[in-house]
Structure formats: C-alpha cells, structure tokens
Coordinates of C-alpha atoms in Angstrom, one line a residue:
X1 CA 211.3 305.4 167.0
X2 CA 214.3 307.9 166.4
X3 CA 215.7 308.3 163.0
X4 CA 219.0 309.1 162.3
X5 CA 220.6 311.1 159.9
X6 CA 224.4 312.0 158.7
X7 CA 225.0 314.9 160.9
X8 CA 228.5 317.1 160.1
X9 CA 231.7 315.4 161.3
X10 CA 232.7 315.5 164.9
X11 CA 228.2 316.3 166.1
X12 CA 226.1 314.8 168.2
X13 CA 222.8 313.7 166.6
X14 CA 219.5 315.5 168.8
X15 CA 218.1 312.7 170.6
X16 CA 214.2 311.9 171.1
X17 CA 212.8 312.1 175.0
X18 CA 214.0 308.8 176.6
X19 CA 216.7 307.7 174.2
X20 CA 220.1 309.5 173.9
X21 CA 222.1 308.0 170.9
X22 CA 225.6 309.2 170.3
X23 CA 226.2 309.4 166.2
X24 CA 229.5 310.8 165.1
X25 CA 231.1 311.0 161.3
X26 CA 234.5 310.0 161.6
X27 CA 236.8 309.4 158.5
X28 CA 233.3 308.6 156.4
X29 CA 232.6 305.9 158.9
X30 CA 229.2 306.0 161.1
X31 CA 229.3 305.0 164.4
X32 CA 226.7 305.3 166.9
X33 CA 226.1 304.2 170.3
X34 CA 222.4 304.6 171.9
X35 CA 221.6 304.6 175.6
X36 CA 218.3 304.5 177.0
X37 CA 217.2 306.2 179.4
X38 CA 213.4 306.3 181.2
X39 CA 214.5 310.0 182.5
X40 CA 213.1 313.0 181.2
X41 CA 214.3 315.9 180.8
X42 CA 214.8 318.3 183.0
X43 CA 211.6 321.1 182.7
X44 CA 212.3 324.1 181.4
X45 CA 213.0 327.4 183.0
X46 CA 212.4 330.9 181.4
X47 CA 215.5 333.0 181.5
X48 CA 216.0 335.9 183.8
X49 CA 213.6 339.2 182.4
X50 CA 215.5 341.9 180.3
X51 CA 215.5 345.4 181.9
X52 CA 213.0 346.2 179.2
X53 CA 210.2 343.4 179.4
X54 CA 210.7 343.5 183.4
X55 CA 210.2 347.3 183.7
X56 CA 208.0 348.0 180.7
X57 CA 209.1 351.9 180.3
X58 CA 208.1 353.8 176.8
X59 CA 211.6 353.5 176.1
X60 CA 211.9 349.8 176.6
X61 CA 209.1 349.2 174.6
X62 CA 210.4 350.7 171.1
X63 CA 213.1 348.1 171.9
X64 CA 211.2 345.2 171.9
X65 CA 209.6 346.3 169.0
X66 CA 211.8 344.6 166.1
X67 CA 210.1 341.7 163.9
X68 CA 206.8 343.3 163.9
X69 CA 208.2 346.4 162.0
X70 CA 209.1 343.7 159.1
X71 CA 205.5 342.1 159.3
X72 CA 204.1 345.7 158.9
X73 CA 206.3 346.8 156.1
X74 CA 206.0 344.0 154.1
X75 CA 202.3 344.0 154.3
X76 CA 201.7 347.8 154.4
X77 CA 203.5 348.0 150.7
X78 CA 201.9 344.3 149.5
X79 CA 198.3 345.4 150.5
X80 CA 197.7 348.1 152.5
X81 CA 198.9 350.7 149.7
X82 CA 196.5 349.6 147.1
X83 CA 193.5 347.7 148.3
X84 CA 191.8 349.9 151.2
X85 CA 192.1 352.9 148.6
X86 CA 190.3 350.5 146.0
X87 CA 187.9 350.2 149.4
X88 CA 186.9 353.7 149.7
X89 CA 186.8 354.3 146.3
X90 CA 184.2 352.0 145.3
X91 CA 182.5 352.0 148.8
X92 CA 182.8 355.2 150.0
X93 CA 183.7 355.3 154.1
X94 CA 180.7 352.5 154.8
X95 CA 183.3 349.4 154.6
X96 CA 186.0 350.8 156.7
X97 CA 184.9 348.7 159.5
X98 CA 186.2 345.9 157.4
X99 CA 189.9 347.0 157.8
X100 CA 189.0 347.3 162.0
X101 CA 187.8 343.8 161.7
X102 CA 190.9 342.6 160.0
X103 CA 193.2 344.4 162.5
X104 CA 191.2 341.9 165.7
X105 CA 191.3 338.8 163.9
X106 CA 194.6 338.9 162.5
X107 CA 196.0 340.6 165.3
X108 CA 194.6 337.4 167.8
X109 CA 195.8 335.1 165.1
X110 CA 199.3 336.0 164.9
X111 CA 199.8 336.4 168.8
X112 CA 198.4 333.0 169.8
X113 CA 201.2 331.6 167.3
X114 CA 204.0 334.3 169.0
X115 CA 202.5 333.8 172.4
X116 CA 202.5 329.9 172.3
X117 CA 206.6 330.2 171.0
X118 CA 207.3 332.5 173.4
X119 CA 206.1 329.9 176.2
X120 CA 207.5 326.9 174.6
X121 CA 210.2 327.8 172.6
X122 CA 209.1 325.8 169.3
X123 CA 207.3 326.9 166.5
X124 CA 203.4 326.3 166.1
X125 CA 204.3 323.6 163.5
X126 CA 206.1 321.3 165.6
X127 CA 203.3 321.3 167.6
X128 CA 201.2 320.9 164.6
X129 CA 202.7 317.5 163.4
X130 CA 201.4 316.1 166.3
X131 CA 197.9 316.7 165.4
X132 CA 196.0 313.0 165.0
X133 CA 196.6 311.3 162.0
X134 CA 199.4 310.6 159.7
X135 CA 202.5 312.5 160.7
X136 CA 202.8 316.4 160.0
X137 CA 199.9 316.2 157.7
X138 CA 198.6 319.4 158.9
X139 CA 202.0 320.6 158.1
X140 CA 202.0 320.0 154.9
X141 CA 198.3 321.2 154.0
X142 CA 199.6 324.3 155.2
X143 CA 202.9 324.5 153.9
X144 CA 201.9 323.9 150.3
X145 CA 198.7 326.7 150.5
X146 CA 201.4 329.3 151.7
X147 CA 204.4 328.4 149.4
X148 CA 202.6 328.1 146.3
X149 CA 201.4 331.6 146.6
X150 CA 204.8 333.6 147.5
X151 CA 205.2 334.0 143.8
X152 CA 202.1 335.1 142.8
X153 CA 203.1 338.3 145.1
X154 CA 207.0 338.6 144.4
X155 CA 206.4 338.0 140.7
X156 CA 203.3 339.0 139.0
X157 CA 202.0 341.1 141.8
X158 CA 204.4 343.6 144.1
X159 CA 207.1 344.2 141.3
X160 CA 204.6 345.0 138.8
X161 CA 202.6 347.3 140.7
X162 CA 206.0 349.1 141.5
X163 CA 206.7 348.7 137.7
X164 CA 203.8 350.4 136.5
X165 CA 204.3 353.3 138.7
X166 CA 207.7 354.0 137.6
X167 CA 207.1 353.8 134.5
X168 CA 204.1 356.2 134.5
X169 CA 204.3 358.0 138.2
X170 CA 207.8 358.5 137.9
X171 CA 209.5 358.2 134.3
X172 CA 205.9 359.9 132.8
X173 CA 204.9 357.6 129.8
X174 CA 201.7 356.5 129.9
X175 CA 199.9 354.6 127.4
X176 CA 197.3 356.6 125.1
X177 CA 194.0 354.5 125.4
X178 CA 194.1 352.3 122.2
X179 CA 197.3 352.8 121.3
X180 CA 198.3 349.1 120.9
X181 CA 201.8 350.0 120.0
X182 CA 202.4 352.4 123.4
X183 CA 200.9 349.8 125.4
X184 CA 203.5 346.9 124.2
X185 CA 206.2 349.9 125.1
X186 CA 204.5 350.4 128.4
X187 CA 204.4 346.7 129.3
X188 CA 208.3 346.3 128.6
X189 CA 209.4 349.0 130.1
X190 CA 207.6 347.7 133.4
X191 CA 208.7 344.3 133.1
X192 CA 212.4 345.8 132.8
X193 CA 211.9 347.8 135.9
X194 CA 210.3 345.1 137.7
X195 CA 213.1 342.6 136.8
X196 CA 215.4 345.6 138.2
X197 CA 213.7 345.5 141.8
X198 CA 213.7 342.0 142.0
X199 CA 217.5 341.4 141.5
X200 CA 218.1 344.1 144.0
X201 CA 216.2 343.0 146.2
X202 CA 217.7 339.4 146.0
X203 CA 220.8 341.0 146.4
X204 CA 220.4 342.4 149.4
X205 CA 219.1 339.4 150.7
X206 CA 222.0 337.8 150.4
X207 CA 224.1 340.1 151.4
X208 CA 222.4 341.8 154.9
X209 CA 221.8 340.9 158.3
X210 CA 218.9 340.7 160.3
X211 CA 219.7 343.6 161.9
X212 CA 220.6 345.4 158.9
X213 CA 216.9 344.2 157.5
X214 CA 215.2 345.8 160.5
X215 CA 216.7 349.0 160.5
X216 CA 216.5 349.8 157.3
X217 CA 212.4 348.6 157.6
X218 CA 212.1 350.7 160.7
X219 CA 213.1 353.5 158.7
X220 CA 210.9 352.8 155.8
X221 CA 208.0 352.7 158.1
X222 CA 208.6 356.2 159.6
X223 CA 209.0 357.6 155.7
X224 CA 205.2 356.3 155.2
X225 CA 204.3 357.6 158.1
X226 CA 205.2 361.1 157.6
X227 CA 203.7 361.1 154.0
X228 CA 200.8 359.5 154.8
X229 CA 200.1 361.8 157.9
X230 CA 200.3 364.7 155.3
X231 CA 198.0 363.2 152.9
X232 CA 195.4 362.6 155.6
X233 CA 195.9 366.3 157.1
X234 CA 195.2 367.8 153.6
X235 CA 192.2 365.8 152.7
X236 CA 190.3 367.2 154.9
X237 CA 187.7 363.7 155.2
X238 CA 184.4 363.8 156.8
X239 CA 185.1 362.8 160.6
X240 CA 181.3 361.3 161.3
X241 CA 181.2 359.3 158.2
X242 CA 185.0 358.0 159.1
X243 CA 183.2 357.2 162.8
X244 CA 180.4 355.8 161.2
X245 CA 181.8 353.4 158.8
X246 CA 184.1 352.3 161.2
X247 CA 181.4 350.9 163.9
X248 CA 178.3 350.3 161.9
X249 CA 178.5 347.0 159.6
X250 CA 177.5 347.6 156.2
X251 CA 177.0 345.2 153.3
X252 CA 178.9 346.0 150.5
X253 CA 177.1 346.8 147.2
X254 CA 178.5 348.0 143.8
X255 CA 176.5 351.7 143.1
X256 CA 175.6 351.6 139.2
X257 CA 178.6 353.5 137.9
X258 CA 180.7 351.0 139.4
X259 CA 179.2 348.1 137.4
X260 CA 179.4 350.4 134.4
X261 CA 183.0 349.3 134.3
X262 CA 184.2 345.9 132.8
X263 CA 186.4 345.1 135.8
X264 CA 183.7 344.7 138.0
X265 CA 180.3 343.9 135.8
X266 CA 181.0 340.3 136.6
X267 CA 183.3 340.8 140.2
X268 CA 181.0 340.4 143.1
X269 CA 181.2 342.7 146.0
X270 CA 182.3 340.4 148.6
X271 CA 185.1 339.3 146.9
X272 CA 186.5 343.2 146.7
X273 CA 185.6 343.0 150.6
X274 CA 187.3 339.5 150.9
X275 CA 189.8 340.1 149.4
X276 CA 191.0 343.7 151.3
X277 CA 190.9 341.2 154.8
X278 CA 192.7 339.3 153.0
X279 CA 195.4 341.0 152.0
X280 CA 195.3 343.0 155.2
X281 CA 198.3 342.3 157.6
X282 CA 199.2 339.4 155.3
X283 CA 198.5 336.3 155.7
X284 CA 200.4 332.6 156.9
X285 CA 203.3 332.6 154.0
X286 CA 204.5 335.9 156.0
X287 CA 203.7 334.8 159.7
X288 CA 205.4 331.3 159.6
X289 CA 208.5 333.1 158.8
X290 CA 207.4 336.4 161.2
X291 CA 207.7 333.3 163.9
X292 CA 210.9 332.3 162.9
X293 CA 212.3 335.9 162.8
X294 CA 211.3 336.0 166.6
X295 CA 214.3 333.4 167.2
X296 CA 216.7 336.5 167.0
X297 CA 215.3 338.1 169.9
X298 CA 215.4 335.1 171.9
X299 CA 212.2 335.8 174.1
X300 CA 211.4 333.4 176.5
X301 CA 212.2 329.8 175.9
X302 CA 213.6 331.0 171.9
X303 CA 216.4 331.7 174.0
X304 CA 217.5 327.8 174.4
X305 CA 217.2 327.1 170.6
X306 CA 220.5 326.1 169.4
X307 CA 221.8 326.1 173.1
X308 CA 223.3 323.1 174.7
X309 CA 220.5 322.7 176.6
X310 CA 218.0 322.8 173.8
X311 CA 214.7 321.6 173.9
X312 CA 213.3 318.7 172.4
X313 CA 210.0 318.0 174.4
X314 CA 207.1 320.1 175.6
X315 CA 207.8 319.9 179.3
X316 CA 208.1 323.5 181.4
X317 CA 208.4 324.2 185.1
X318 CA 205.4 324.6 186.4
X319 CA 206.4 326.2 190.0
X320 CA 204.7 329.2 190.8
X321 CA 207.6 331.4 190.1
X322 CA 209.0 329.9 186.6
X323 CA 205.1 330.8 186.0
X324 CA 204.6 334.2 186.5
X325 CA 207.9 335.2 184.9
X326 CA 206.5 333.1 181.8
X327 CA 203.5 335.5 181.9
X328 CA 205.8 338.7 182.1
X329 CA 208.0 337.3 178.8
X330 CA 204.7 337.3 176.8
X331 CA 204.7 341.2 177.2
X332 CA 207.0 341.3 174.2
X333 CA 204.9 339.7 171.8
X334 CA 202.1 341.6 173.0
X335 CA 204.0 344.7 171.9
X336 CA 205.1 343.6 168.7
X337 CA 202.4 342.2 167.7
X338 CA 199.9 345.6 169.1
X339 CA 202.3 347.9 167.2
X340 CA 202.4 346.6 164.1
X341 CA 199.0 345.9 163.4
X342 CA 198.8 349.6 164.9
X343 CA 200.8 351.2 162.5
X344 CA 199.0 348.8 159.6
X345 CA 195.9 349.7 160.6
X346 CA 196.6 353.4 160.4
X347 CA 197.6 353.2 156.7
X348 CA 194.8 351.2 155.8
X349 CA 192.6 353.2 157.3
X350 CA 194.0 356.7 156.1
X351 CA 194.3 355.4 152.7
X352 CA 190.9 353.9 152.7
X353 CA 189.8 357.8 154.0
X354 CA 191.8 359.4 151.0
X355 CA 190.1 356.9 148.3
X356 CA 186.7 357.5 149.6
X357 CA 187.7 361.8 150.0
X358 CA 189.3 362.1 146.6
X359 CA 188.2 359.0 144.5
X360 CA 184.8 358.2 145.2
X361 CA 183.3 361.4 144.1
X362 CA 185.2 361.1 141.0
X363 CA 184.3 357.5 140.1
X364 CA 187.7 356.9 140.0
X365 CA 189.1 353.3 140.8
X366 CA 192.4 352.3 140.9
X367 CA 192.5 349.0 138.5
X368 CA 195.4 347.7 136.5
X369 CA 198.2 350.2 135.5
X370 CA 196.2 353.2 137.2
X371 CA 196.7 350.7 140.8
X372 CA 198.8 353.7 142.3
X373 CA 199.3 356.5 140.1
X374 CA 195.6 357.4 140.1
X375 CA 196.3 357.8 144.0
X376 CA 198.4 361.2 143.2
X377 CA 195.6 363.0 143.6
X378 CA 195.5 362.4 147.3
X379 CA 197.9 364.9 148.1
X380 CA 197.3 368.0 144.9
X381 CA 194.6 370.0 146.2
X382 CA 193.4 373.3 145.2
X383 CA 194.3 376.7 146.6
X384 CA 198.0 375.1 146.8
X385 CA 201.0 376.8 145.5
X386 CA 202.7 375.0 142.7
X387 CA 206.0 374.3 144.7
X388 CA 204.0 372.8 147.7
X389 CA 202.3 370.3 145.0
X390 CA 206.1 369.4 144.0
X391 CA 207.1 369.0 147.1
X392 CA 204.0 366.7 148.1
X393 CA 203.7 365.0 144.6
X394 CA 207.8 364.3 145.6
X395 CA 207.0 363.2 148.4
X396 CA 204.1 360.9 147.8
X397 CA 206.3 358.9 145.0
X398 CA 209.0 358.3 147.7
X399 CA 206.7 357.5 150.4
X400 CA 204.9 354.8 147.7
X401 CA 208.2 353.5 146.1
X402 CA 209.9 352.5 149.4
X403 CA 206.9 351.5 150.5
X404 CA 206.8 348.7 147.5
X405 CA 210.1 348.3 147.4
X406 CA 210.4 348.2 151.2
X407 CA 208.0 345.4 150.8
X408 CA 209.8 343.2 148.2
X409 CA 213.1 343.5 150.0
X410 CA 211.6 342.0 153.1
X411 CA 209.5 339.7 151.7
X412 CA 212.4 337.4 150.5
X413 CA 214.0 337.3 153.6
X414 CA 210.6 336.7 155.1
X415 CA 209.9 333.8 153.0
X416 CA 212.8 332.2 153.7
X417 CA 212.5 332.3 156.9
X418 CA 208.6 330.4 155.7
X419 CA 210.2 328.3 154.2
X420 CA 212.5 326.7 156.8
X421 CA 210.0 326.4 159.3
X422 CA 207.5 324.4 157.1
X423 CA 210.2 322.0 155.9
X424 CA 212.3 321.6 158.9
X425 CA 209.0 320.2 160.1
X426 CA 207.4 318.4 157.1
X427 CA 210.7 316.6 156.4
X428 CA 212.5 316.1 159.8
X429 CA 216.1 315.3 157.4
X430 CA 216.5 319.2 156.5
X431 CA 217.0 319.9 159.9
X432 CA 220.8 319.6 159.4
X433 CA 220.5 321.8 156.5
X434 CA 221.8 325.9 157.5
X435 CA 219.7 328.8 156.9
X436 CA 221.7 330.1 154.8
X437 CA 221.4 327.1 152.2
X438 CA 217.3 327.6 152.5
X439 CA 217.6 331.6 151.8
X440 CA 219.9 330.6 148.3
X441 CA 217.2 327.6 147.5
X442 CA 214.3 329.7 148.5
X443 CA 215.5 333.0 146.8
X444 CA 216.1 331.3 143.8
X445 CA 213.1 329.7 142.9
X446 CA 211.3 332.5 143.8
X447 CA 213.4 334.5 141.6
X448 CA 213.0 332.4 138.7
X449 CA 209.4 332.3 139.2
X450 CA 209.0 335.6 140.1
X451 CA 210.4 337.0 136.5
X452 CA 208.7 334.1 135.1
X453 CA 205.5 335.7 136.1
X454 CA 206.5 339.3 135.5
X455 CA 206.7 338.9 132.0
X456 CA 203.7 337.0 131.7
X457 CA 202.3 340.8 132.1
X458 CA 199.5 339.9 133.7
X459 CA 197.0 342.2 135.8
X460 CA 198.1 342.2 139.5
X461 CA 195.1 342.6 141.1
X462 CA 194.0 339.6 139.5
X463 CA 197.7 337.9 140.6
X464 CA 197.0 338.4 144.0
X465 CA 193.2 338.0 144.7
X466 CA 193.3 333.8 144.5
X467 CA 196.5 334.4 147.0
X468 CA 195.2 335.8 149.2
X469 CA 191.8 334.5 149.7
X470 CA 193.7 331.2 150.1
X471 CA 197.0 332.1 152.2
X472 CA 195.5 335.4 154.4
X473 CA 191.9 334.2 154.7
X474 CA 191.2 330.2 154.2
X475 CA 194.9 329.2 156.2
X476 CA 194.5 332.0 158.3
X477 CA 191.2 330.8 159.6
X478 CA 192.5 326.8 159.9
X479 CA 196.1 327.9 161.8
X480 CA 193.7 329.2 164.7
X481 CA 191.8 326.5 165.1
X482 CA 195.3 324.3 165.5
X483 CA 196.7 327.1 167.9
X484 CA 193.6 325.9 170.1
X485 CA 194.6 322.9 170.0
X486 CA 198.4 323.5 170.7
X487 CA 197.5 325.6 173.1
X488 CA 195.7 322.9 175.4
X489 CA 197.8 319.8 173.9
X490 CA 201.5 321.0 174.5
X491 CA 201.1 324.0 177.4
X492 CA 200.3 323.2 181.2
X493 CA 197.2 324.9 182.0
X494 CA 198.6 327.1 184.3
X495 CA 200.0 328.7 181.1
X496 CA 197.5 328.3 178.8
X497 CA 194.9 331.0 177.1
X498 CA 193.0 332.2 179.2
X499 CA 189.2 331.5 178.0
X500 CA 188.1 335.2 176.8
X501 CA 191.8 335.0 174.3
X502 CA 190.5 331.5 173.6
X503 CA 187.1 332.7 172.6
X504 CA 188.3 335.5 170.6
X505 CA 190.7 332.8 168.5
X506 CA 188.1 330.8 168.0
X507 CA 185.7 333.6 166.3
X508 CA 189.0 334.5 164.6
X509 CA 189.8 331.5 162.6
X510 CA 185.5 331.2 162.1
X511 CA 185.7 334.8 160.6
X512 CA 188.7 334.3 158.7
X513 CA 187.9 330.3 157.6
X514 CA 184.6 332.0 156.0
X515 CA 185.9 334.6 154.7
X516 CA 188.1 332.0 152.6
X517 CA 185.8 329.5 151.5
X518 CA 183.5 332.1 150.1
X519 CA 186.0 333.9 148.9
X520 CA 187.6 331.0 147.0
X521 CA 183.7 329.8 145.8
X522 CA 183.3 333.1 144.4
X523 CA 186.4 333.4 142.5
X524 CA 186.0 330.0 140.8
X525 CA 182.7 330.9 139.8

C-alpha cells in the first residue's frame, strides 16, 4: 500500500517498488496520477572507486578519515576523560582490559551498521522496520532508549562537569568542606558557566557546516593528543602491570578504603565496570546520527541518496564486478571506524594508566565536583621546575576544556543528525521535513532540557550512569543482533558478513546486551 503525503509544490512524491504515482501541488490543488508497473527497478551499481579507497596510500587514508573524528571527540570528552581515570583509580591497572574489550565490541558494532550502509545505501533502521511484527516497532524501542537519554548528557552531565572545572580548575574557587554558603556560590557559578557552553555551543550549530564541524574536531583531537602524550611520558606507569591488566581478566572488587567512602558503600563494583563500557565509544544516541553523518562522504551506494536515481528497494547488482568493487568501498568504513576507536582507545587507556600511577596510591577518586580537577596531578611531578608545571598545568586545562567543550559542540549536531534517522523512519510523513527544521526542533528541546537539568545541580556521575547502561550497553547489545538480521534479510550473500565478522557481532551484542541488563538491575536496586 503507498501512502501519500503533501510534498512541496511542483515534486514528485517517491514511489514504492511496483507502483509509480505522479503527485504534484499545484495552486493548493492535489492531483495525482498512479501507474503500475510489475517492473523493478533497475539493481544498483556502486560508483566508480575514489583515487583514495582504490589505491589505499597513507595519504589517502587520513582523507577518508572524517565522521569518525566526530564519534571520537564527542565520546573521548563525554567519557573517556572522566571514567577510565575513575578506573584506575579505584582499580588500580587490573581492569584495563575492560576498556580493550569495549574497543572490539563497540568497534564490530558500529562497523556492521557503516558497513551494511555502505553496501546498501540506507540506514540500518530502514532495514529495521522491516523486522516481523507491527511496522518499525524495533524502531521505535530504539529510538525512544536513545532520545530520552541525550539530555541526561547535554544537560546535567557534560556542561556540568565542564562547569565545575571552570569554576574550580580554572577560575580557583573551591568550596571549603562544610561551608554551606560557598557551596550555594559554587553551584551558581557552575550552572552560569554551564548555561554559557551550552548556548555557544547551540550557536555554532546553527551557524556551521559539516565541514566546518570536522575541522575544527580534527583539530581538537590532535590538542588531546599532544597533552595526553605528555601526561603519559611523565608518569612514568609500570609497563608489566599496564601488560598485565590489559590481557588477564580480573573481577573487579572495591579494596576497603574504597568502601570507606559514602559514594561507593552502597555502589557495586560492576556497575563502576559497566558503566566505563558503557560510556566508552558512546553508545546508539551517537551512532544513529555517526550513520547519518556518513551521507556526506557519499561512500558506496550513500552516493545515490537524494539522486535522481535514488534508491527505494534493497536490490544491488550482483555481477562479479559490481561485487568486488562493493568489497573495495567498505575500506572506508573500515578506516574510520579502526581510527577512531584507535585514537579512543589510547585516551582511555592512558588516562586509565595516569589514575592508577597517580591516584590509586593516594586513595584519591575523582567523584562529584573533584570529577576533573583532582586529575591535575597527572601532569605536576616532583623534581620539576615551577615554569614547566605552568606550562603543563596550562596545558592540561586546555587539553581538558576543549576536550569537554569539543564534546558538547559536536554532540548537538550529532543528535540531530539521531534524531532524523529515527523519525524519518518511525514516522514515514517527516520525510519531507529538511534537516535543517530537525537541527532547530532537536537543538531546542535539548536546549531547554539541557538547562532544565543543569540547574537541577545534580551529581553528573549519577546523570549519566542510567544513560549509559541503557543507550551504550542494553541498545548497543540489541542493534547487533538486528544488524544480523539485516545483514542476511536485505544483502545478497555474495555481500554479506562473512561468518568469523558474524560471529564476532554476535558475541558483541551478547557482551554488550549483558552488560545492560545487569547493569540496569543493579542500578534499580
């Protein structure tokens, strides 16, 4: 059955395989013609190879590698920063091989969604409304776990934690313990400088481009780098342990100082542990909208969306050559997708080192306003002069500002991006409706609900922990289990995953589904 809606005047309506209706607005009068046809359409082809997919030089691939610089800044400053070092310094180094875990399972996740787009040029959830059962229900479980948890991070979580560490890292007024009156001042001066950060940040999402949004990410990323490589070059860590903790599975248990402190006398282990997967390399209300920022590079069959020749079924050539040039276009996700976890990886890991190095021993964990400033200590060591601690306290406040802020600014585009994909697809009618609507609807609410929970002043850790055991463990875990499904529903086997990529999916979305429902057990008990 085809629906019809009131496209803009003078356009065609997109017609369903088999029937080819002609719907124009004229003078506020609809008229519409349908012809129906028993032909198919035509199977796709994959465009011609780029010089840099085809040829796969060094050079070529730092240009395909352009969304997955967002995905990685946006995650690196909305978990990375924070959680790993909270990691190693309850843990020690025996839970880094948590963070190695996450870096697999997320990594297979994401690329069996980029790889299956690449290949089809449709997003996962179009594929997903087809599942059995009432129409886009899938959809919509999915849809409604991711959006509902975008402000917990752009409200109550990321602008807060960059709030406090103005206000104390930078600014310098910390609250004296029990000072009721200091901690009031404290809380509005951070809910000031959080509402700050989030108006400029919706600013410049209205205002950039996407190309704009990736260079100024790309350079973000390289800023972190730099700092971070100079934390981990002074800190001197323990290079067994580090080995150790990375390939030996431990199970995570509090030591008795740590239940000494109220945060944790009730807070089991696992959920800390949970929790840091979690969190790590985000989680589905940042790759539905990673998938729609790959529609700018056009890869494979992304380059017919919006076309004349637009598709609107599942069908692809299937000769031997339209094949193998199909395999070759799924080099570019592969990049993408390799590199950014890369690069998130590396931060987790180095800042899950420098907690275990310089916090542990101390029995310091970072917890409430103390999230990032108690991490200054990563880079003051003894034996240096006073102007190199300037210069590395300076440059440790840059690195973590723009890595927060870096964060925030993406996120918004990011989510808007989340946003249209889900309800293009749960509500067929918005099609019609531009981008540019969705990124003033969708920056709005957030907005409003962002502040909203800003000045709620509540403690971020606690913000984001039900968010992302639900949207970067529990949905994580269920989209792989659908990108089975897509893969051998809507694909012709000679492009399908092959079955060691299909196996390491499935243990993916077991992991990850796991990880979520204890998770979410835990943390309602």
């Amino acid at each position: 059955m085809t629906s019809f809606q009131h496209p803009a005047e003078g356009t065609a309506m997109p017609h369903a395989r088999g029937i080819q209706p002609k719907v124009w607005l004229r003078h506020g009068t609809l008229s519409c013609r349908i012809t129906t046809s028993m032909t198919p359409e035509p199977a796709s082809r994959f465009p011609e190879l780029p010089a840099e997919v085809r040829n796969l030089t060094l050079l070529g691939t730092f240009k395909i590698f352009g969304p997955g610089v967002i995905i990685a800044s946006v995650t690196i400053g909305s978990g990375e920063t924070v959680f790993p070092s909270r990691s190693g310094a309850l843990f020690g180094y025996s839970l880094l091989w948590c963070f190695a875990l996450g870096t697999v399972i997320k990594g297979f996740q994401i690329y069996s969604g980029s790889r299956f787009m690449t290949l089809t040029g449709r997003h996962p959830l179009e594929s997903w409304s087809e599942l059995p059962g009432p129409r886009a229900w899938f959809v919509w479980a999915m849809t409604i776990m991711s959006l509902v948890c975008m402000p917990l991070f752009l409200g109550g979580g990321l602008p807060r934690m960059l709030a406090d560490f103005t206000v104390s890292g930078v600014v310098g007024f910390t609250p004296a313990p029990g000072n009721l009156e200091e901690k009031q001042l404290f809380d509005l001066y951070a809910c000031l400088w959080g509402t700050l950060f989030i108006l400029v940040a919706i600013t410049l999402t209205w205002l950039q481009s996407y190309n704009f949004l990736e260079k100024v990410q790309t350079v973000i990323i390289g800023l972190l780098l730099f700092s971070i490589f100079v934390a981990v070059l002074s800190s001197q860590p323990e290079v067994m342990a580090v080995l150790k903790g990375l390939v030996v599975p431990a199970i995570p248990t509090f030591e008795p100082w740590v239940r000494d402190l109220p945060e944790f006398s009730n807070r089991d282990p696992w959920v800390e542990v949970i929790v840091g997967i979690g969190v790590f390399g985000g989680g589905t209300q940042d790759y539905f909208g990673y998938l729609g920022l790959l529609r700018e590079k056009s890869w494979g069959l992304m380059s017919r969306v919006g076309s004349p020749d637009e598709k609107t079924d599942w069908n692809v050539d299937r000769s031997p050559e339209n094949v193998v040039t199909g395999k070759i276009w799924l080099r570019a996700p592969l990049i993408d997708v390799s590199f950014s976890f890369a690069a998130i990886l590396f931060f987790a890991l180095c800042f899950a080192v420098l907690g275990a190095v310089v916090l542990h021993p101390e029995h310091k964990v970072p917890a409430g306003k103390e999230l990032l400033t108690q991490q200054l200590d990563f880079l003051l060591r003894e034996g240096q002069s006073p102007l190199f601690q300037s210069f590395l306290n300076l440059l440790y406040k840059t690195g973590i500002f723009f890595a927060f802020f870096g964060t925030i600014h993406g996120a918004y585009e990011l989510y808007t991006r989340t946003t249209h994909e889900c309800l293009t697809v749960a509500i067929p009618r918005l099609r019609n409706v531009s981008l540019g609507k969705f990124r003033v609807a969708t920056v709005s609410v957030l907005g409003v609900t962002g502040l909203t929970s800003l000045w709620c002043s509540l403690d971020p850790v606690r913000v984001i922990t039900p968010a992302a055991i639900i949207s970067s463990a529990l949905t994580c875990g269920l989209w792989c289990f659908a990108m089975i499904w897509s893969d051998r529903t809507h694909l012709p086997a000679e492009l399908r995953m092959k079955w060691p990529l299909v196996l390491a999916v499935i243990l993916s979305g077991i992991a990850l589904t796991i990880f979520g429902v204890t998770g979410l057990t835990m943390w309602l008990a």
